[in-house]
mmCIF file of N, CA and C in Angstrom:
data_model
loop_
_atom_site.group_PDB
_atom_site.id
_atom_site.type_symbol
_atom_site.label_atom_id
_atom_site.label_comp_id
_atom_site.label_asym_id
_atom_site.label_seq_id
_atom_site.Cartn_x
_atom_site.Cartn_y
_atom_site.Cartn_z
ATOM 1 N N MET A 1397 22.991 20.968 -39.504
ATOM 2 C CA MET A 1397 23.334 21.851 -40.348
ATOM 3 C C MET A 1397 24.493 21.320 -41.819
ATOM 4 N N SER A 1398 24.145 21.937 -42.843
ATOM 5 C CA SER A 1398 25.272 21.117 -43.442
ATOM 6 C C SER A 1398 25.655 22.621 -44.461
ATOM 7 N N ILE A 1399 27.032 22.204 -44.877
ATOM 8 C CA ILE A 1399 27.964 23.495 -45.323
ATOM 9 C C ILE A 1399 28.310 22.623 -46.873
ATOM 10 N N SER A 1400 28.900 23.621 -47.396
ATOM 11 C CA SER A 1400 29.429 23.221 -48.554
ATOM 12 C C SER A 1400 31.158 23.146 -48.714
ATOM 13 N N VAL A 1401 31.815 22.225 -49.000
ATOM 14 C CA VAL A 1401 33.452 22.625 -48.813
ATOM 15 C C VAL A 1401 33.646 22.244 -49.688
ATOM 16 N N GLY A 1402 35.009 22.587 -50.215
ATOM 17 C CA GLY A 1402 35.964 22.063 -51.307
ATOM 18 C C GLY A 1402 37.306 21.206 -50.640
ATOM 19 N N LEU A 1403 37.665 20.318 -51.293
ATOM 20 C CA LEU A 1403 38.464 19.519 -50.850
ATOM 21 C C LEU A 1403 40.162 19.636 -51.966
ATOM 22 N N ASN A 1404 41.294 19.955 -51.235
ATOM 23 C CA ASN A 1404 42.462 19.538 -51.739
ATOM 24 C C ASN A 1404 43.311 18.745 -51.530
ATOM 25 N N LEU A 1405 43.831 17.804 -51.781
ATOM 26 C CA LEU A 1405 45.048 16.928 -51.316
ATOM 27 C C LEU A 1405 46.057 16.761 -52.359
ATOM 28 N N ASP A 1406 47.169 16.964 -51.698
ATOM 29 C CA ASP A 1406 48.362 17.318 -52.088
ATOM 30 C C ASP A 1406 49.092 15.878 -51.758
ATOM 31 N N VAL A 1407 49.878 15.369 -51.788
ATOM 32 C CA VAL A 1407 50.896 14.060 -51.802
ATOM 33 C C VAL A 1407 52.423 13.690 -52.705
ATOM 34 N N SER A 1408 53.313 14.122 -51.159
ATOM 35 C CA SER A 1408 54.681 15.173 -52.412
ATOM 36 C C SER A 1408 55.437 14.154 -51.489
ATOM 37 N N GLY A 1409 56.829 14.394 -52.123
ATOM 38 C CA GLY A 1409 57.826 13.214 -51.498
ATOM 39 C C GLY A 1409 58.031 11.090 -51.972
ATOM 40 N N LEU A 1410 56.837 11.189 -52.871
ATOM 41 C CA LEU A 1410 57.002 9.722 -53.581
ATOM 42 C C LEU A 1410 58.330 9.405 -54.463
ATOM 43 N N ARG A 1411 58.612 8.427 -54.304
ATOM 44 C CA ARG A 1411 59.439 7.674 -55.512
ATOM 45 C C ARG A 1411 59.090 7.425 -56.858
ATOM 46 N N GLN A 1412 59.371 8.207 -57.809
ATOM 47 C CA GLN A 1412 58.607 7.880 -59.154
ATOM 48 C C GLN A 1412 58.240 6.806 -59.493
ATOM 49 N N GLY A 1413 57.067 7.238 -60.482
ATOM 50 C CA GLY A 1413 56.846 6.251 -60.777
ATOM 51 C C GLY A 1413 55.899 4.720 -59.829
ATOM 52 N N GLU A 1414 56.270 4.005 -59.697
ATOM 53 C CA GLU A 1414 55.295 3.020 -58.877
ATOM 54 C C GLU A 1414 54.778 3.510 -57.692
ATOM 55 N N GLU A 1415 55.248 3.836 -56.659
ATOM 56 C CA GLU A 1415 54.816 4.677 -55.665
ATOM 57 C C GLU A 1415 53.924 5.063 -55.526
ATOM 58 N N ALA A 1416 54.053 6.420 -56.440
ATOM 59 C CA ALA A 1416 53.186 7.288 -57.087
ATOM 60 C C ALA A 1416 51.908 6.717 -57.701
ATOM 61 N N ALA A 1417 52.163 5.549 -58.380
ATOM 62 C CA ALA A 1417 50.963 5.430 -58.301
ATOM 63 C C ALA A 1417 50.053 4.160 -57.590
ATOM 64 N N ARG A 1418 50.705 3.627 -56.619
ATOM 65 C CA ARG A 1418 50.430 2.913 -55.469
ATOM 66 C C ARG A 1418 49.343 3.996 -54.811
ATOM 67 N N VAL A 1419 50.266 5.278 -54.725
ATOM 68 C CA VAL A 1419 49.974 6.265 -53.860
ATOM 69 C C VAL A 1419 48.270 7.014 -54.848
ATOM 70 N N ALA A 1420 48.505 6.928 -55.683
ATOM 71 C CA ALA A 1420 46.862 7.050 -56.947
ATOM 72 C C ALA A 1420 45.694 5.875 -56.602
ATOM 73 N N GLU A 1421 46.281 4.577 -56.365
ATOM 74 C CA GLU A 1421 45.504 3.707 -56.478
ATOM 75 C C GLU A 1421 44.929 3.658 -54.726
ATOM 76 N N ALA A 1422 45.484 3.814 -53.728
ATOM 77 C CA ALA A 1422 45.039 3.851 -52.102
ATOM 78 C C ALA A 1422 44.222 4.801 -52.198
ATOM 79 N N LEU A 1423 44.403 6.090 -52.595
ATOM 80 C CA LEU A 1423 43.369 7.057 -52.210
ATOM 81 C C LEU A 1423 42.141 6.999 -53.109
ATOM 82 N N THR A 1424 41.886 6.560 -54.385
ATOM 83 C CA THR A 1424 40.466 6.479 -55.333
ATOM 84 C C THR A 1424 40.570 4.941 -53.948
ATOM 85 N N VAL A 1425 40.962 4.039 -53.468
ATOM 86 C CA VAL A 1425 39.659 3.108 -52.746
ATOM 87 C C VAL A 1425 39.402 3.566 -51.745
ATOM 88 N N PHE A 1426 39.964 4.823 -51.415
ATOM 89 C CA PHE A 1426 39.853 5.680 -50.290
ATOM 90 C C PHE A 1426 38.897 6.295 -50.575
ATOM 91 N N LEU A 1427 38.348 6.934 -51.667
ATOM 92 C CA LEU A 1427 37.552 7.923 -51.735
ATOM 93 C C LEU A 1427 36.207 7.036 -52.188
ATOM 94 N N THR A 1428 36.755 5.997 -52.183
ATOM 95 C CA THR A 1428 35.202 5.197 -52.696
ATOM 96 C C THR A 1428 34.823 4.484 -51.316
ATOM 97 N N GLU A 1429 35.832 4.195 -50.918
ATOM 98 C CA GLU A 1429 34.924 3.536 -49.208
ATOM 99 C C GLU A 1429 34.156 5.135 -48.291
ATOM 100 N N HIS A 1430 34.780 5.699 -48.604
ATOM 101 C CA HIS A 1430 34.342 7.270 -48.038
ATOM 102 C C HIS A 1430 33.117 7.875 -48.665
ATOM 103 N N ASP A 1431 32.861 7.355 -49.898
ATOM 104 C CA ASP A 1431 31.605 7.954 -51.044
ATOM 105 C C ASP A 1431 31.954 8.814 -51.477
ATOM 106 N N LEU A 1432 33.258 9.475 -51.373
ATOM 107 C CA LEU A 1432 33.443 10.357 -52.096
ATOM 108 C C LEU A 1432 34.248 10.436 -53.143
ATOM 109 N N GLU A 1433 33.977 9.352 -54.584
ATOM 110 C CA GLU A 1433 34.466 9.422 -55.625
ATOM 111 C C GLU A 1433 34.045 10.289 -56.740
ATOM 112 N N ARG A 1434 32.856 9.604 -56.783
ATOM 113 C CA ARG A 1434 31.921 11.110 -57.367
ATOM 114 C C ARG A 1434 31.862 12.637 -57.185
ATOM 115 N N ASP A 1435 32.855 13.613 -55.825
ATOM 116 C CA ASP A 1435 32.680 13.911 -55.393
ATOM 117 C C ASP A 1435 34.717 14.399 -56.175
ATOM 118 N N VAL A 1436 35.409 13.558 -55.848
ATOM 119 C CA VAL A 1436 37.043 14.230 -55.958
ATOM 120 C C VAL A 1436 37.089 13.381 -56.904
ATOM 121 N N THR A 1437 38.448 13.959 -57.543
ATOM 122 C CA THR A 1437 39.153 13.209 -58.756
ATOM 123 C C THR A 1437 40.412 13.477 -58.019
ATOM 124 N N VAL A 1438 41.165 11.986 -58.777
ATOM 125 C CA VAL A 1438 42.849 11.665 -58.223
ATOM 126 C C VAL A 1438 43.380 12.081 -59.585
ATOM 127 N N GLY A 1439 44.676 12.647 -59.122
ATOM 128 C CA GLY A 1439 45.628 12.985 -60.779
ATOM 129 C C GLY A 1439 46.596 12.531 -59.932
ATOM 130 N N GLU A 1440 47.720 11.622 -60.315
ATOM 131 C CA GLU A 1440 49.038 11.338 -60.670
ATOM 132 C C GLU A 1440 50.138 11.916 -61.482
ATOM 133 N N GLY A 1441 51.049 12.757 -60.838
ATOM 134 C CA GLY A 1441 52.084 13.082 -61.722
ATOM 135 C C GLY A 1441 53.346 12.338 -61.192
ATOM 136 N N ALA A 1442 53.288 11.102 -61.830
ATOM 137 C CA ALA A 1442 54.323 9.278 -61.495
ATOM 138 C C ALA A 1442 55.825 10.745 -61.946
ATOM 139 N N SER A 1443 55.485 10.956 -62.603
ATOM 140 C CA SER A 1443 57.122 11.674 -63.431
ATOM 141 C C SER A 1443 57.287 12.728 -62.223
ATOM 142 N N ALA A 1444 56.706 12.974 -61.266
ATOM 143 C CA ALA A 1444 57.394 14.639 -60.820
ATOM 144 C C ALA A 1444 57.134 13.841 -59.320
ATOM 145 N N GLY A 1445 56.348 12.835 -58.664
ATOM 146 C CA GLY A 1445 56.325 11.352 -57.308
ATOM 147 C C GLY A 1445 55.666 12.185 -56.864
ATOM 148 N N GLN A 1446 54.579 12.648 -57.339
ATOM 149 C CA GLN A 1446 52.803 13.054 -56.395
ATOM 150 C C GLN A 1446 51.920 13.201 -56.844
ATOM 151 N N VAL A 1447 51.061 13.153 -56.047
ATOM 152 C CA VAL A 1447 49.773 12.819 -56.549
ATOM 153 C C VAL A 1447 48.654 13.733 -55.471
ATOM 154 N N SER A 1448 47.886 14.071 -56.004
ATOM 155 C CA SER A 1448 46.693 15.460 -56.232
ATOM 156 C C SER A 1448 45.515 14.325 -55.993
ATOM 157 N N ALA A 1449 44.486 14.565 -54.958
ATOM 158 C CA ALA A 1449 42.858 14.807 -55.334
ATOM 159 C C ALA A 1449 42.617 16.501 -55.318
ATOM 160 N N TRP A 1450 41.660 16.480 -55.489
ATOM 161 C CA TRP A 1450 40.520 17.781 -55.880
ATOM 162 C C TRP A 1450 38.934 17.539 -55.777
ATOM 163 N N SER A 1451 38.605 18.383 -55.829
ATOM 164 C CA SER A 1451 36.765 18.074 -55.654
ATOM 165 C C SER A 1451 36.630 19.935 -56.533
ATOM 166 N N GLU A 1452 36.098 19.431 -58.115
ATOM 167 C CA GLU A 1452 35.538 20.234 -58.735
ATOM 168 C C GLU A 1452 34.167 21.294 -58.353
ATOM 169 N N TYR A 1453 33.778 20.756 -58.084
ATOM 170 C CA TYR A 1453 32.276 21.518 -57.020
ATOM 171 C C TYR A 1453 32.093 20.504 -55.484
ATOM 172 N N PRO A 1454 31.480 21.803 -54.995
ATOM 173 C CA PRO A 1454 31.368 22.223 -53.205
ATOM 174 C C PRO A 1454 30.401 20.433 -53.210
ATOM 175 N N ILE A 1455 31.205 20.117 -51.563
ATOM 176 C CA ILE A 1455 30.913 18.603 -51.484
ATOM 177 C C ILE A 1455 29.960 19.043 -50.089
ATOM 178 N N ILE A 1456 28.673 18.957 -50.350
ATOM 179 C CA ILE A 1456 28.176 19.110 -48.957
ATOM 180 C C ILE A 1456 27.893 18.373 -47.943
ATOM 181 N N VAL A 1457 28.342 18.831 -46.547
ATOM 182 C CA VAL A 1457 28.657 17.956 -45.889
ATOM 183 C C VAL A 1457 27.873 17.924 -44.172
ATOM 184 N N THR A 1458 27.094 17.061 -43.813
ATOM 185 C CA THR A 1458 26.578 17.540 -42.390
ATOM 186 C C THR A 1458 27.397 17.021 -41.365
ATOM 187 N N ARG A 1459 27.287 17.762 -40.675
ATOM 188 C CA ARG A 1459 28.179 17.696 -38.786
ATOM 189 C C ARG A 1459 29.966 17.689 -39.846
ATOM 190 N N PHE A 1460 29.979 18.855 -40.233
ATOM 191 C CA PHE A 1460 31.835 18.587 -40.869
ATOM 192 C C PHE A 1460 32.691 18.230 -39.969
ATOM 193 N N GLY A 1461 32.405 18.885 -38.455
ATOM 194 C CA GLY A 1461 33.775 18.987 -37.359
ATOM 195 C C GLY A 1461 34.276 17.498 -37.324
ATOM 196 N N GLY A 1462 32.964 17.017 -36.747
ATOM 197 C CA GLY A 1462 34.012 14.760 -36.465
ATOM 198 C C GLY A 1462 33.904 14.453 -38.054
ATOM 199 N N TRP A 1463 32.998 14.777 -38.878
ATOM 200 C CA TRP A 1463 33.115 14.638 -40.400
ATOM 201 C C TRP A 1463 34.374 14.289 -40.933
ATOM 202 N N ALA A 1464 35.452 15.745 -40.846
ATOM 203 C CA ALA A 1464 36.702 15.842 -41.519
ATOM 204 C C ALA A 1464 37.340 15.977 -40.447
ATOM 205 N N ASP A 1465 37.215 15.733 -39.152
ATOM 206 C CA ASP A 1465 38.570 14.564 -38.563
ATOM 207 C C ASP A 1465 38.807 13.061 -39.051
ATOM 208 N N LYS A 1466 37.597 12.654 -39.418
ATOM 209 C CA LYS A 1466 37.801 11.275 -39.642
ATOM 210 C C LYS A 1466 38.491 11.501 -40.788
ATOM 211 N N ILE A 1467 37.952 11.977 -42.098
ATOM 212 C CA ILE A 1467 38.705 12.114 -43.395
ATOM 213 C C ILE A 1467 39.456 12.381 -43.123
ATOM 214 N N GLU A 1468 40.493 13.325 -42.680
ATOM 215 C CA GLU A 1468 41.757 13.633 -42.821
ATOM 216 C C GLU A 1468 42.817 12.524 -42.142
ATOM 217 N N GLN A 1469 42.507 11.843 -41.196
ATOM 218 C CA GLN A 1469 42.713 11.174 -40.472
ATOM 219 C C GLN A 1469 43.145 9.917 -41.525
ATOM 220 N N ALA A 1470 42.240 9.657 -41.582
ATOM 221 C CA ALA A 1470 42.310 8.408 -42.627
ATOM 222 C C ALA A 1470 42.440 8.646 -44.465
ATOM 223 N N ALA A 1471 42.743 9.874 -44.538
ATOM 224 C CA ALA A 1471 43.236 10.061 -45.318
ATOM 225 C C ALA A 1471 45.461 10.251 -45.377
ATOM 226 N N HIS A 1472 45.493 10.479 -44.164
ATOM 227 C CA HIS A 1472 46.753 10.221 -43.935
ATOM 228 C C HIS A 1472 47.115 8.921 -44.063
ATOM 229 N N ASP A 1473 46.758 8.400 -42.882
ATOM 230 C CA ASP A 1473 46.962 6.878 -42.640
ATOM 231 C C ASP A 1473 46.732 5.870 -44.243
ATOM 232 N N THR A 1474 46.317 6.115 -44.989
ATOM 233 C CA THR A 1474 46.019 5.678 -46.638
ATOM 234 C C THR A 1474 47.385 6.204 -46.589
ATOM 235 N N VAL A 1475 47.807 6.901 -47.083
ATOM 236 C CA VAL A 1475 49.019 7.452 -47.467
ATOM 237 C C VAL A 1475 50.116 6.908 -47.220
ATOM 238 N N ARG A 1476 50.614 6.842 -45.338
ATOM 239 C CA ARG A 1476 51.276 6.140 -44.955
ATOM 240 C C ARG A 1476 51.190 4.790 -45.065
ATOM 241 N N ALA A 1477 50.336 4.041 -45.271
ATOM 242 C CA ALA A 1477 50.383 2.465 -45.462
ATOM 243 C C ALA A 1477 50.824 2.557 -46.277
ATOM 244 N N VAL A 1478 51.107 3.524 -47.841
ATOM 245 C CA VAL A 1478 51.677 2.768 -48.590
ATOM 246 C C VAL A 1478 52.905 3.860 -49.016
ATOM 247 N N ALA A 1479 52.756 4.451 -48.162
ATOM 248 C CA ALA A 1479 54.645 5.133 -48.234
ATOM 249 C C ALA A 1479 54.360 6.378 -47.490
ATOM 250 N N PRO A 1480 55.043 5.604 -46.458
ATOM 251 C CA PRO A 1480 55.572 6.504 -44.738
ATOM 252 C C PRO A 1480 56.391 7.579 -44.776
ATOM 253 N N ALA A 1481 56.805 8.184 -45.584
ATOM 254 C CA ALA A 1481 57.878 8.869 -45.994
ATOM 255 C C ALA A 1481 57.398 9.986 -46.317
ATOM 256 N N ALA A 1482 56.086 9.718 -47.650
ATOM 257 C CA ALA A 1482 55.523 11.070 -48.069
ATOM 258 C C ALA A 1482 54.962 11.679 -47.159
ATOM 259 N N ARG A 1483 54.673 13.146 -48.050
ATOM 260 C CA ARG A 1483 54.033 14.747 -47.272
ATOM 261 C C ARG A 1483 52.752 14.681 -47.435
ATOM 262 N N VAL A 1484 52.106 15.047 -46.586
ATOM 263 C CA VAL A 1484 50.773 15.359 -47.129
ATOM 264 C C VAL A 1484 50.182 16.085 -46.873
ATOM 265 N N ASP A 1485 49.602 17.177 -47.267
ATOM 266 C CA ASP A 1485 48.964 18.205 -47.455
ATOM 267 C C ASP A 1485 47.531 18.208 -47.905
ATOM 268 N N LEU A 1486 46.793 18.236 -46.932
ATOM 269 C CA LEU A 1486 45.225 18.557 -46.824
ATOM 270 C C LEU A 1486 44.453 19.381 -46.469
ATOM 271 N N ARG A 1487 43.457 20.477 -47.507
ATOM 272 C CA ARG A 1487 43.343 21.232 -47.014
ATOM 273 C C ARG A 1487 41.467 22.045 -47.826
ATOM 274 N N TRP A 1488 40.964 21.998 -47.364
ATOM 275 C CA TRP A 1488 39.169 22.140 -46.898
ATOM 276 C C TRP A 1488 39.675 24.243 -47.448
ATOM 277 N N SER A 1489 38.490 24.249 -48.506
ATOM 278 C CA SER A 1489 38.109 25.645 -48.404
ATOM 279 C C SER A 1489 36.629 25.656 -48.069
ATOM 280 N N PHE A 1490 35.849 26.591 -47.803
ATOM 281 C CA PHE A 1490 34.415 26.350 -47.383
ATOM 282 C C PHE A 1490 33.751 27.508 -48.590
ATOM 283 N N GLU A 1491 32.868 26.329 -49.269
ATOM 284 C CA GLU A 1491 32.230 27.432 -50.672
ATOM 285 C C GLU A 1491 31.357 28.899 -50.104
ATOM 286 N N ASP A 1492 30.537 28.432 -49.203
ATOM 287 C CA ASP A 1492 29.687 29.229 -48.652
ATOM 288 C C ASP A 1492 29.808 30.097 -47.646
ATOM 289 N N GLU A 1493 31.720 30.640 -47.586
ATOM 290 C CA GLU A 1493 31.972 32.374 -47.066
ATOM 291 C C GLU A 1493 31.908 33.168 -47.706
ATOM 292 N N ASP A 1494 32.114 34.256 -47.953
ATOM 293 C CA ASP A 1494 31.876 34.917 -48.905
ATOM 294 C C ASP A 1494 33.211 35.556 -48.629
ATOM 295 N N ASP A 1495 34.170 36.390 -49.704
ATOM 296 C CA ASP A 1495 35.534 36.618 -50.077
ATOM 297 C C ASP A 1495 35.693 37.702 -49.883
#
């Protein structure tokens, strides 16, 4: 069964400038490796020491539970490899749920 989800990822606690740029680059590579580069946008607030990634449209996923666990762990690992002290907040929204 497939479901439609939204993804929001916020990385904070970064040193301004170079560290934020490296995290943005690492997340871009991560999204490409997980075939999400067309679905998720990465934005860098270098002066604020933060990076965000978000989906503008629903991502259709089969077997969400296992897939989400893998994506969440890989996203955390990707950020920590570049910025070990960063705070990562990854949230899913479920587009199929009624408000």
